[in-house]
CSV table of C-alpha atoms in Angstrom, one decimal:
chain,number,residue,atom,x,y,z
A,5,MET,CA,13.8,1.3,121.4
A,6,ASP,CA,17.4,0.8,120.5
A,7,LYS,CA,18.8,0.3,117.0
A,8,ALA,CA,19.1,-3.5,117.2
A,9,ALA,CA,15.5,-3.9,118.4
A,10,LEU,CA,14.3,-1.6,115.6
A,11,LEU,CA,16.3,-3.5,113.0
A,12,GLY,CA,14.9,-6.8,114.3
A,13,GLU,CA,11.4,-5.4,114.1
A,14,VAL,CA,11.9,-4.2,110.5
A,15,VAL,CA,13.3,-7.6,109.4
A,16,ARG,CA,10.3,-9.4,111.0
A,17,HIS,CA,7.9,-7.0,109.2
A,18,VAL,CA,9.7,-7.5,105.8
A,19,ARG,CA,9.5,-11.3,106.2
A,20,GLU,CA,5.7,-11.0,106.9
A,21,LEU,CA,5.2,-8.9,103.9
A,22,ARG,CA,7.2,-11.3,101.7
A,23,ALA,CA,5.1,-14.2,102.9
A,24,LYS,CA,1.9,-12.3,102.2
A,25,ALA,CA,3.1,-11.4,98.7
A,26,SER,CA,4.1,-14.9,97.8
A,27,HIS,CA,0.8,-16.2,99.1
A,28,ALA,CA,-1.1,-13.7,97.1
A,29,ALA,CA,0.9,-14.3,93.9
A,30,GLY,CA,0.4,-18.1,94.3
A,31,GLY,CA,-3.3,-17.7,93.5
A,32,VAL,CA,-2.7,-15.5,90.5
A,33,GLY,CA,-0.2,-17.7,88.8
A,34,GLY,CA,3.2,-16.0,89.2
A,35,ALA,CA,4.3,-17.2,85.7
A,36,THR,CA,1.8,-14.9,84.1
A,37,ILE,CA,3.1,-11.6,85.7
A,38,PRO,CA,5.4,-9.8,83.2
A,39,GLY,CA,9.1,-9.3,84.1
A,40,GLU,CA,11.4,-6.5,83.2
A,41,CYS,CA,13.4,-8.2,80.5
A,42,ASP,CA,12.3,-9.3,77.0
A,43,GLU,CA,12.2,-13.1,76.7
A,44,VAL,CA,10.9,-15.9,74.5
A,45,VAL,CA,10.7,-19.4,75.9
A,46,VAL,CA,9.2,-22.5,74.2
A,47,VAL,CA,9.1,-25.8,76.0
A,48,GLU,CA,7.3,-29.1,75.3
A,49,ASP,CA,4.6,-30.3,77.7
A,50,ASP,CA,5.5,-33.7,79.0
A,51,ASP,CA,2.0,-34.4,80.2
A,52,ASP,CA,0.3,-34.6,76.8
A,53,ALA,CA,-0.1,-38.3,76.8
A,54,HIS,CA,-3.6,-38.0,75.2
A,55,HIS,CA,-1.9,-37.0,71.9
A,56,ARG,CA,0.1,-40.2,71.7
A,57,ARG,CA,-0.9,-43.7,70.7
A,58,PRO,CA,-1.3,-46.2,73.6
A,59,GLY,CA,2.1,-47.9,74.3
A,60,ASP,CA,4.0,-45.4,72.2
A,61,HIS,CA,6.2,-43.3,74.5
A,62,HIS,CA,9.0,-42.2,72.1
A,63,HIS,CA,7.4,-40.9,69.0
A,64,CYS,CA,5.1,-38.0,68.2
A,65,HIS,CA,2.1,-38.7,66.0
A,66,GLY,CA,0.0,-35.8,65.1
A,67,PRO,CA,-0.1,-32.6,67.2
A,68,ARG,CA,2.2,-32.1,70.1
A,69,ARG,CA,1.4,-29.7,73.0
A,70,VAL,CA,3.9,-26.9,73.5
A,71,ARG,CA,3.9,-24.0,76.0
A,72,ALA,CA,5.4,-20.7,74.9
A,73,TRP,CA,6.1,-17.5,77.0
A,74,VAL,CA,6.6,-14.1,75.4
A,75,CYS,CA,7.4,-11.2,77.7
A,76,CYS,CA,8.0,-7.7,76.1
A,77,ALA,CA,6.9,-4.1,76.1
A,78,ASP,CA,3.2,-3.7,75.3
A,79,ARG,CA,2.5,-2.1,72.0
A,80,PRO,CA,-0.4,-1.8,69.5
A,81,GLY,CA,-0.8,-4.8,67.3
A,82,LEU,CA,1.2,-7.2,69.6
A,83,LEU,CA,-1.6,-9.8,69.9
A,84,SER,CA,-2.2,-9.7,66.1
A,85,ASP,CA,1.5,-10.2,65.5
A,86,LEU,CA,1.6,-13.1,68.0
A,87,GLY,CA,-1.4,-14.8,66.3
A,88,ARG,CA,0.1,-14.3,62.8
A,89,ALA,CA,3.4,-15.8,64.1
A,90,VAL,CA,1.7,-18.9,65.6
A,91,ARG,CA,-0.3,-19.5,62.4
A,92,SER,CA,2.9,-19.1,60.3
A,93,ALA,CA,4.5,-22.0,62.3
A,94,SER,CA,1.5,-24.2,61.6
A,95,ALA,CA,0.4,-24.3,65.2
A,96,ARG,CA,-3.1,-24.2,66.7
A,97,PRO,CA,-3.6,-22.1,69.9
A,98,VAL,CA,-5.4,-24.1,72.6
A,99,ARG,CA,-5.1,-21.7,75.5
A,100,ALA,CA,-3.7,-18.3,76.2
A,101,GLU,CA,-3.1,-16.2,79.4
A,102,ILE,CA,-2.1,-12.6,78.9
A,103,ALA,CA,-1.2,-10.1,81.6
A,104,THR,CA,-0.2,-6.5,81.2
A,105,VAL,CA,1.3,-4.5,84.1
A,106,GLY,CA,3.0,-1.2,83.8
A,107,GLY,CA,3.5,-1.2,80.0
A,108,ARG,CA,4.9,-4.8,80.0
A,109,THR,CA,3.0,-7.8,78.6
A,110,ARG,CA,3.5,-11.5,79.2
A,111,SER,CA,1.7,-14.0,77.0
A,112,VAL,CA,1.6,-17.6,78.0
A,113,LEU,CA,0.4,-19.8,75.1
A,114,GLU,CA,-0.5,-23.4,74.9
A,115,LEU,CA,-0.2,-24.6,71.3
A,116,ASP,CA,-0.7,-27.8,69.3
A,117,VAL,CA,2.2,-28.2,67.0
A,118,ALA,CA,2.1,-30.7,64.2
A,119,CYS,CA,5.1,-33.1,63.9
A,120,ASP,CA,5.8,-36.6,62.5
A,121,ASP,CA,8.7,-37.8,64.6
A,122,ASP,CA,11.2,-36.7,67.2
A,123,GLY,CA,13.2,-34.8,64.6
A,124,GLY,CA,10.1,-33.1,63.4
A,125,ARG,CA,9.2,-32.2,66.9
A,126,ALA,CA,12.5,-30.5,67.5
A,127,VAL,CA,12.2,-28.6,64.2
A,128,ALA,CA,8.7,-27.5,65.1
A,129,VAL,CA,9.8,-26.2,68.6
A,130,SER,CA,12.8,-24.4,67.2
A,131,ARG,CA,10.6,-22.9,64.4
A,132,MET,CA,8.1,-21.7,67.0
A,133,ARG,CA,10.9,-20.1,69.0
A,134,ALA,CA,12.2,-18.3,65.9
A,135,VAL,CA,8.9,-16.9,64.8
A,136,LEU,CA,8.1,-15.6,68.3
A,137,ARG,CA,11.6,-14.0,68.5
A,138,SER,CA,10.8,-12.3,65.3
A,139,VAL,CA,7.7,-10.8,66.9
A,140,LEU,CA,9.9,-9.6,69.8
A,141,LEU,CA,12.5,-8.1,67.4
A,142,ASP,CA,9.8,-6.4,65.2
A,143,GLY,CA,8.4,-4.8,68.4
A,144,ALA,CA,11.9,-3.5,69.3
A,145,ARG,CA,12.2,-2.0,65.8
A,146,VAL,CA,8.8,-0.4,66.1
A,147,GLU,CA,9.7,1.2,69.4
A,148,GLU,CA,12.8,2.7,67.9
A,149,GLU,CA,10.9,4.3,65.0
A,150,VAL,CA,8.9,7.5,65.4
A,151,TYR,CA,5.2,6.9,65.6
A,152,ILE,CA,3.8,7.5,62.2
A,153,LYS,CA,0.0,7.7,61.6
A,154,ARG,CA,-1.5,5.9,58.6
A,155,PRO,CA,-1.4,8.2,55.6
A,156,ARG,CA,-4.8,9.7,54.7
A,157,PHE,CA,-5.6,10.4,51.1
A,158,SER,CA,-7.7,13.2,49.7
A,159,PRO,CA,-10.5,12.2,47.3
A,160,GLU,CA,-8.3,13.2,44.4
A,161,GLN,CA,-5.4,11.1,45.6
A,162,ALA,CA,-7.6,8.1,46.3
A,163,GLY,CA,-8.8,8.2,42.7
A,164,GLU,CA,-5.2,8.2,41.4
A,165,VAL,CA,-4.3,5.2,43.6
A,166,GLN,CA,-7.1,3.0,42.3
């Protein structure tokens, strides 16, 4: 087999493997697999018509459905921090998909965010983005620090603290 034929065979094999990989990832939901870079994305769902009044297409009344992606390094307490951040933005989680691969985590959250009008909706989305970014930045700060265990007190010290 000459070099050109070998190269052609390798290219064909790589294309087959690529097709198999994309077919396999299609069933998993490729948006859930964590990437290599840290990211926070918050977008509004356009197909949440059940939250609007009939005939009202321009204004938000009550909760608005929002999708948020957070991709970062996995760490202890990450899910608690995400939950705390969502609650601090006055949002209610509806659905969550979380995947962890190789020390990286991607959380895809569907949230109901309360808003009164279009301006309130924009503020709610930007606030959600800000609180999720703070979780990401807190995680980066925690990774930089040395791991410190929770301090233990002797019975004498515990009596002094109370």
